[in-house]
């Protein structure tokens, strides 16, 4: 990061002229990864998730037709022992928005949680749901959390239909009605091997998260599991998810 190998800017392009019109420097530890617009065609705004800083920015068009950026969510790092660094950042690997633009979902590949934020009209997202699907801070693992600004204790490992879910939530996909959120747990095979070696041996999985679309809330569906460890040619690593008939990114 310090040598500038990874990106740190959000760029605004004029596609008709093929020119770069604005650049926003989001910080040397930002690593902006996922960019999503609201679905409402009249809303010239969206959100960008920065992988390593744990920050989500809202970007929007101003009256002067320029774009502006503001920080709206910050997931704090955790003080840990038994890991490669004394602080474990919130690695945001994916961000999606429900088709009604009511909720924003992010997955935290290192900490292991999926978060649901309500997108209120005052542009201040409110955390209304959280569930852990694997991760590096689970109870009984090699990592001990020494200081945590959010949690009082380390979460329990997740088991679905007798299968222990290793790895961390990497990619999300939401049904059109917003009630079924699917998650896979392989981000990048080289990084999988480093951070989650059990995932390589056991294979990845796809699980379903049931969503409360009225008040907000997330619950793991214990009756749904796609086990990619049982593929005929050996354990596989599942990544992206798409619906044939459309989904929240359509």
GROMACS .gro file of C-alpha atoms in nm:
model
  250
    1UNK     CA    1   0.000   0.000   0.000
    2UNK     CA    2   0.272   0.248   0.095
    3UNK     CA    3   0.444   0.200  -0.241
    4UNK     CA    4   0.127   0.282  -0.431
    5UNK     CA    5   0.070  -0.060  -0.588
    6UNK     CA    6  -0.301  -0.055  -0.505
    7UNK     CA    7  -0.553   0.206  -0.614
    8UNK     CA    8  -0.676   0.477  -0.376
    9UNK     CA    9  -0.887   0.703  -0.597
   10UNK     CA   10  -1.247   0.720  -0.709
   11UNK     CA   11  -1.248   0.846  -1.068
   12UNK     CA   12  -1.532   1.020  -1.252
   13UNK     CA   13  -1.534   0.980  -1.628
   14UNK     CA   14  -1.731   1.157  -1.900
   15UNK     CA   15  -1.795   0.863  -2.131
   16UNK     CA   16  -1.928   1.072  -2.420
   17UNK     CA   17  -1.602   1.271  -2.431
   18UNK     CA   18  -1.386   0.987  -2.292
   19UNK     CA   19  -1.225   1.228  -2.047
   20UNK     CA   20  -1.144   1.206  -1.676
   21UNK     CA   21  -1.333   1.491  -1.509
   22UNK     CA   22  -1.276   1.440  -1.134
   23UNK     CA   23  -1.061   1.235  -0.895
   24UNK     CA   24  -1.121   1.173  -0.527
   25UNK     CA   25  -0.827   1.051  -0.318
   26UNK     CA   26  -0.980   0.825  -0.053
   27UNK     CA   27  -0.661   0.772   0.147
   28UNK     CA   28  -0.348   0.558   0.127
   29UNK     CA   29  -0.507   0.264   0.314
   30UNK     CA   30  -0.840   0.281   0.131
   31UNK     CA   31  -0.826   0.033  -0.159
   32UNK     CA   32  -1.169   0.119  -0.310
   33UNK     CA   33  -1.314  -0.207  -0.441
   34UNK     CA   34  -1.694  -0.211  -0.492
   35UNK     CA   35  -1.889   0.073  -0.654
   36UNK     CA   36  -2.270   0.060  -0.679
   37UNK     CA   37  -2.528   0.316  -0.788
   38UNK     CA   38  -2.882   0.341  -0.654
   39UNK     CA   39  -3.137   0.174  -0.881
   40UNK     CA   40  -3.361   0.481  -0.906
   41UNK     CA   41  -3.264   0.634  -1.243
   42UNK     CA   42  -3.338   0.984  -1.110
   43UNK     CA   43  -3.096   0.944  -0.818
   44UNK     CA   44  -2.747   1.046  -0.925
   45UNK     CA   45  -2.573   0.887  -0.630
   46UNK     CA   46  -2.415   0.564  -0.508
   47UNK     CA   47  -2.170   0.408  -0.265
   48UNK     CA   48  -1.812   0.286  -0.281
   49UNK     CA   49  -1.664   0.042  -0.028
   50UNK     CA   50  -1.295   0.063   0.058
   51UNK     CA   51  -1.157  -0.281   0.135
   52UNK     CA   52  -0.885  -0.216   0.392
   53UNK     CA   53  -0.993   0.103   0.565
   54UNK     CA   54  -1.342  -0.032   0.635
   55UNK     CA   55  -1.492   0.294   0.511
   56UNK     CA   56  -1.793   0.333   0.282
   57UNK     CA   57  -1.834   0.662   0.100
   58UNK     CA   58  -2.146   0.807  -0.057
   59UNK     CA   59  -2.089   0.986  -0.387
   60UNK     CA   60  -2.349   1.217  -0.541
   61UNK     CA   61  -2.394   1.483  -0.806
   62UNK     CA   62  -2.414   1.842  -0.685
   63UNK     CA   63  -2.625   2.121  -0.830
   64UNK     CA   64  -2.319   2.245  -1.018
   65UNK     CA   65  -2.307   1.907  -1.197
   66UNK     CA   66  -1.986   1.821  -1.020
   67UNK     CA   67  -1.961   1.516  -0.796
   68UNK     CA   68  -1.894   1.508  -0.422
   69UNK     CA   69  -1.794   1.234  -0.177
   70UNK     CA   70  -1.870   1.193   0.193
   71UNK     CA   71  -1.788   0.922   0.448
   72UNK     CA   72  -2.104   0.754   0.579
   73UNK     CA   73  -1.988   0.421   0.733
   74UNK     CA   74  -1.668   0.323   0.912
   75UNK     CA   75  -1.608  -0.033   1.037
   76UNK     CA   76  -1.330  -0.022   1.296
   77UNK     CA   77  -1.029  -0.253   1.297
   78UNK     CA   78  -0.985  -0.499   1.584
   79UNK     CA   79  -0.681  -0.534   1.810
   80UNK     CA   80  -0.579  -0.899   1.788
   81UNK     CA   81  -0.306  -1.148   1.874
   82UNK     CA   82  -0.218  -1.465   1.684
   83UNK     CA   83  -0.256  -1.294   1.346
   84UNK     CA   84  -0.011  -1.148   1.092
   85UNK     CA   85  -0.060  -0.793   1.229
   86UNK     CA   86  -0.164  -0.651   1.566
   87UNK     CA   87  -0.469  -0.489   1.404
   88UNK     CA   88  -0.712  -0.674   1.180
   89UNK     CA   89  -0.882  -0.436   0.937
   90UNK     CA   90  -1.234  -0.470   0.809
   91UNK     CA   91  -1.184  -0.613   0.460
   92UNK     CA   92  -1.502  -0.519   0.272
   93UNK     CA   93  -1.508  -0.754  -0.026
   94UNK     CA   94  -1.853  -0.677  -0.167
   95UNK     CA   95  -2.133  -0.421  -0.153
   96UNK     CA   96  -2.485  -0.447  -0.298
   97UNK     CA   97  -2.802  -0.239  -0.279
   98UNK     CA   98  -3.156  -0.377  -0.276
   99UNK     CA   99  -3.366  -0.302  -0.583
  100UNK     CA  100  -3.594  -0.068  -0.384
  101UNK     CA  101  -3.286   0.125  -0.263
  102UNK     CA  102  -3.394   0.067   0.097
  103UNK     CA  103  -3.103  -0.143   0.219
  104UNK     CA  104  -2.729  -0.165   0.162
  105UNK     CA  105  -2.541  -0.490   0.231
  106UNK     CA  106  -2.168  -0.538   0.281
  107UNK     CA  107  -1.961  -0.844   0.364
  108UNK     CA  108  -1.648  -0.834   0.575
  109UNK     CA  109  -1.417  -1.111   0.453
  110UNK     CA  110  -1.171  -1.097   0.742
  111UNK     CA  111  -1.396  -1.031   1.042
  112UNK     CA  112  -1.659  -1.264   0.893
  113UNK     CA  113  -1.979  -1.061   0.923
  114UNK     CA  114  -2.246  -0.953   0.676
  115UNK     CA  115  -2.407  -0.619   0.756
  116UNK     CA  116  -2.740  -0.470   0.657
  117UNK     CA  117  -2.777  -0.092   0.660
  118UNK     CA  118  -3.099   0.102   0.611
  119UNK     CA  119  -3.055   0.384   0.363
  120UNK     CA  120  -3.257   0.663   0.519
  121UNK     CA  121  -3.347   0.988   0.347
  122UNK     CA  122  -3.093   1.188   0.546
  123UNK     CA  123  -2.811   0.991   0.380
  124UNK     CA  124  -2.695   0.842   0.711
  125UNK     CA  125  -2.704   0.460   0.677
  126UNK     CA  126  -2.822   0.283   0.994
  127UNK     CA  127  -2.704  -0.067   1.091
  128UNK     CA  128  -3.016  -0.287   1.126
  129UNK     CA  129  -2.883  -0.640   1.070
  130UNK     CA  130  -2.563  -0.839   1.124
  131UNK     CA  131  -2.473  -1.207   1.101
  132UNK     CA  132  -2.141  -1.394   1.104
  133UNK     CA  133  -2.056  -1.645   0.829
  134UNK     CA  134  -1.707  -1.770   0.908
  135UNK     CA  135  -1.422  -1.522   0.944
  136UNK     CA  136  -1.090  -1.498   1.126
  137UNK     CA  137  -1.207  -1.396   1.474
  138UNK     CA  138  -1.426  -1.696   1.558
  139UNK     CA  139  -1.415  -1.836   1.909
  140UNK     CA  140  -1.175  -2.129   1.949
  141UNK     CA  141  -0.955  -2.027   1.656
  142UNK     CA  142  -0.591  -1.914   1.651
  143UNK     CA  143  -0.682  -1.543   1.669
  144UNK     CA  144  -0.766  -1.374   1.997
  145UNK     CA  145  -0.943  -1.039   1.994
  146UNK     CA  146  -0.782  -0.812   2.253
  147UNK     CA  147  -0.990  -0.500   2.193
  148UNK     CA  148  -1.313  -0.462   1.999
  149UNK     CA  149  -1.512  -0.140   1.966
  150UNK     CA  150  -1.825  -0.328   1.860
  151UNK     CA  151  -1.844  -0.686   1.996
  152UNK     CA  152  -1.843  -0.802   2.358
  153UNK     CA  153  -1.724  -1.154   2.270
  154UNK     CA  154  -1.592  -1.346   1.971
  155UNK     CA  155  -1.864  -1.508   1.752
  156UNK     CA  156  -1.924  -1.882   1.739
  157UNK     CA  157  -1.830  -2.091   1.429
  158UNK     CA  158  -2.113  -2.148   1.181
  159UNK     CA  159  -2.234  -2.500   1.102
  160UNK     CA  160  -2.503  -2.556   0.836
  161UNK     CA  161  -2.641  -2.906   0.768
  162UNK     CA  162  -2.346  -3.063   0.954
  163UNK     CA  163  -2.085  -2.867   0.751
  164UNK     CA  164  -1.852  -2.622   0.922
  165UNK     CA  165  -1.832  -2.303   0.719
  166UNK     CA  166  -1.471  -2.193   0.677
  167UNK     CA  167  -1.339  -1.883   0.507
  168UNK     CA  168  -1.522  -1.553   0.522
  169UNK     CA  169  -1.814  -1.397   0.332
  170UNK     CA  170  -1.671  -1.281  -0.001
  171UNK     CA  171  -1.949  -1.221  -0.254
  172UNK     CA  172  -2.318  -1.141  -0.215
  173UNK     CA  173  -2.628  -1.161  -0.427
  174UNK     CA  174  -2.983  -1.058  -0.339
  175UNK     CA  175  -3.312  -1.179  -0.484
  176UNK     CA  176  -3.536  -0.926  -0.656
  177UNK     CA  177  -3.785  -0.930  -0.368
  178UNK     CA  178  -3.501  -0.859  -0.126
  179UNK     CA  179  -3.583  -1.152   0.104
  180UNK     CA  180  -3.304  -1.396   0.014
  181UNK     CA  181  -2.940  -1.295   0.040
  182UNK     CA  182  -2.688  -1.551  -0.086
  183UNK     CA  183  -2.320  -1.552   0.007
  184UNK     CA  184  -2.010  -1.744  -0.106
  185UNK     CA  185  -1.684  -1.757   0.085
  186UNK     CA  186  -1.392  -1.763  -0.161
  187UNK     CA  187  -1.243  -1.424  -0.242
  188UNK     CA  188  -0.919  -1.503  -0.428
  189UNK     CA  189  -0.752  -1.844  -0.422
  190UNK     CA  190  -0.403  -1.714  -0.338
  191UNK     CA  191  -0.539  -1.515  -0.043
  192UNK     CA  192  -0.770  -1.804   0.052
  193UNK     CA  193  -0.464  -2.026   0.095
  194UNK     CA  194  -0.295  -1.771   0.319
  195UNK     CA  195  -0.583  -1.670   0.544
  196UNK     CA  196  -0.817  -1.972   0.529
  197UNK     CA  197  -0.622  -2.293   0.454
  198UNK     CA  198  -0.916  -2.508   0.573
  199UNK     CA  199  -1.122  -2.358   0.291
  200UNK     CA  200  -0.882  -2.507   0.036
  201UNK     CA  201  -0.908  -2.852   0.189
  202UNK     CA  202  -1.283  -2.852   0.260
  203UNK     CA  203  -1.406  -2.650  -0.037
  204UNK     CA  204  -1.626  -2.343  -0.025
  205UNK     CA  205  -1.998  -2.314   0.034
  206UNK     CA  206  -2.297  -2.102  -0.056
  207UNK     CA  207  -2.541  -2.023   0.222
  208UNK     CA  208  -2.867  -1.832   0.234
  209UNK     CA  209  -2.941  -1.540   0.463
  210UNK     CA  210  -3.308  -1.466   0.530
  211UNK     CA  211  -3.379  -1.094   0.531
  212UNK     CA  212  -3.639  -0.898   0.727
  213UNK     CA  213  -3.736  -0.640   0.466
  214UNK     CA  214  -3.967  -0.448   0.701
  215UNK     CA  215  -3.771  -0.373   1.018
  216UNK     CA  216  -3.433  -0.505   0.905
  217UNK     CA  217  -3.252  -0.812   1.032
  218UNK     CA  218  -3.049  -1.109   0.903
  219UNK     CA  219  -3.076  -1.480   0.989
  220UNK     CA  220  -2.879  -1.774   0.849
  221UNK     CA  221  -3.113  -2.028   0.688
  222UNK     CA  222  -3.003  -2.360   0.839
  223UNK     CA  223  -3.196  -2.559   0.575
  224UNK     CA  224  -2.999  -2.430   0.274
  225UNK     CA  225  -2.646  -2.525   0.173
  226UNK     CA  226  -2.454  -2.569  -0.152
  227UNK     CA  227  -2.139  -2.764  -0.062
  228UNK     CA  228  -1.868  -2.709  -0.324
  229UNK     CA  229  -1.638  -2.944  -0.135
  230UNK     CA  230  -1.829  -3.237  -0.285
  231UNK     CA  231  -1.770  -3.153  -0.649
  232UNK     CA  232  -1.662  -3.460  -0.854
  233UNK     CA  233  -1.319  -3.319  -0.944
  234UNK     CA  234  -1.231  -3.216  -0.592
  235UNK     CA  235  -1.310  -2.920  -0.365
  236UNK     CA  236  -1.398  -2.602  -0.555
  237UNK     CA  237  -1.388  -2.235  -0.459
  238UNK     CA  238  -1.714  -2.055  -0.540
  239UNK     CA  239  -1.705  -1.679  -0.596
  240UNK     CA  240  -1.964  -1.480  -0.796
  241UNK     CA  241  -2.339  -1.550  -0.787
  242UNK     CA  242  -2.595  -1.460  -1.054
  243UNK     CA  243  -2.968  -1.531  -1.097
  244UNK     CA  244  -3.091  -1.636  -1.445
  245UNK     CA  245  -3.406  -1.422  -1.407
  246UNK     CA  246  -3.246  -1.115  -1.254
  247UNK     CA  247  -3.111  -1.004  -0.919
  248UNK     CA  248  -3.022  -0.691  -0.723
  249UNK     CA  249  -2.743  -0.600  -0.966
  250UNK     CA  250  -2.962  -0.628  -1.278
   0.00000   0.00000   0.00000
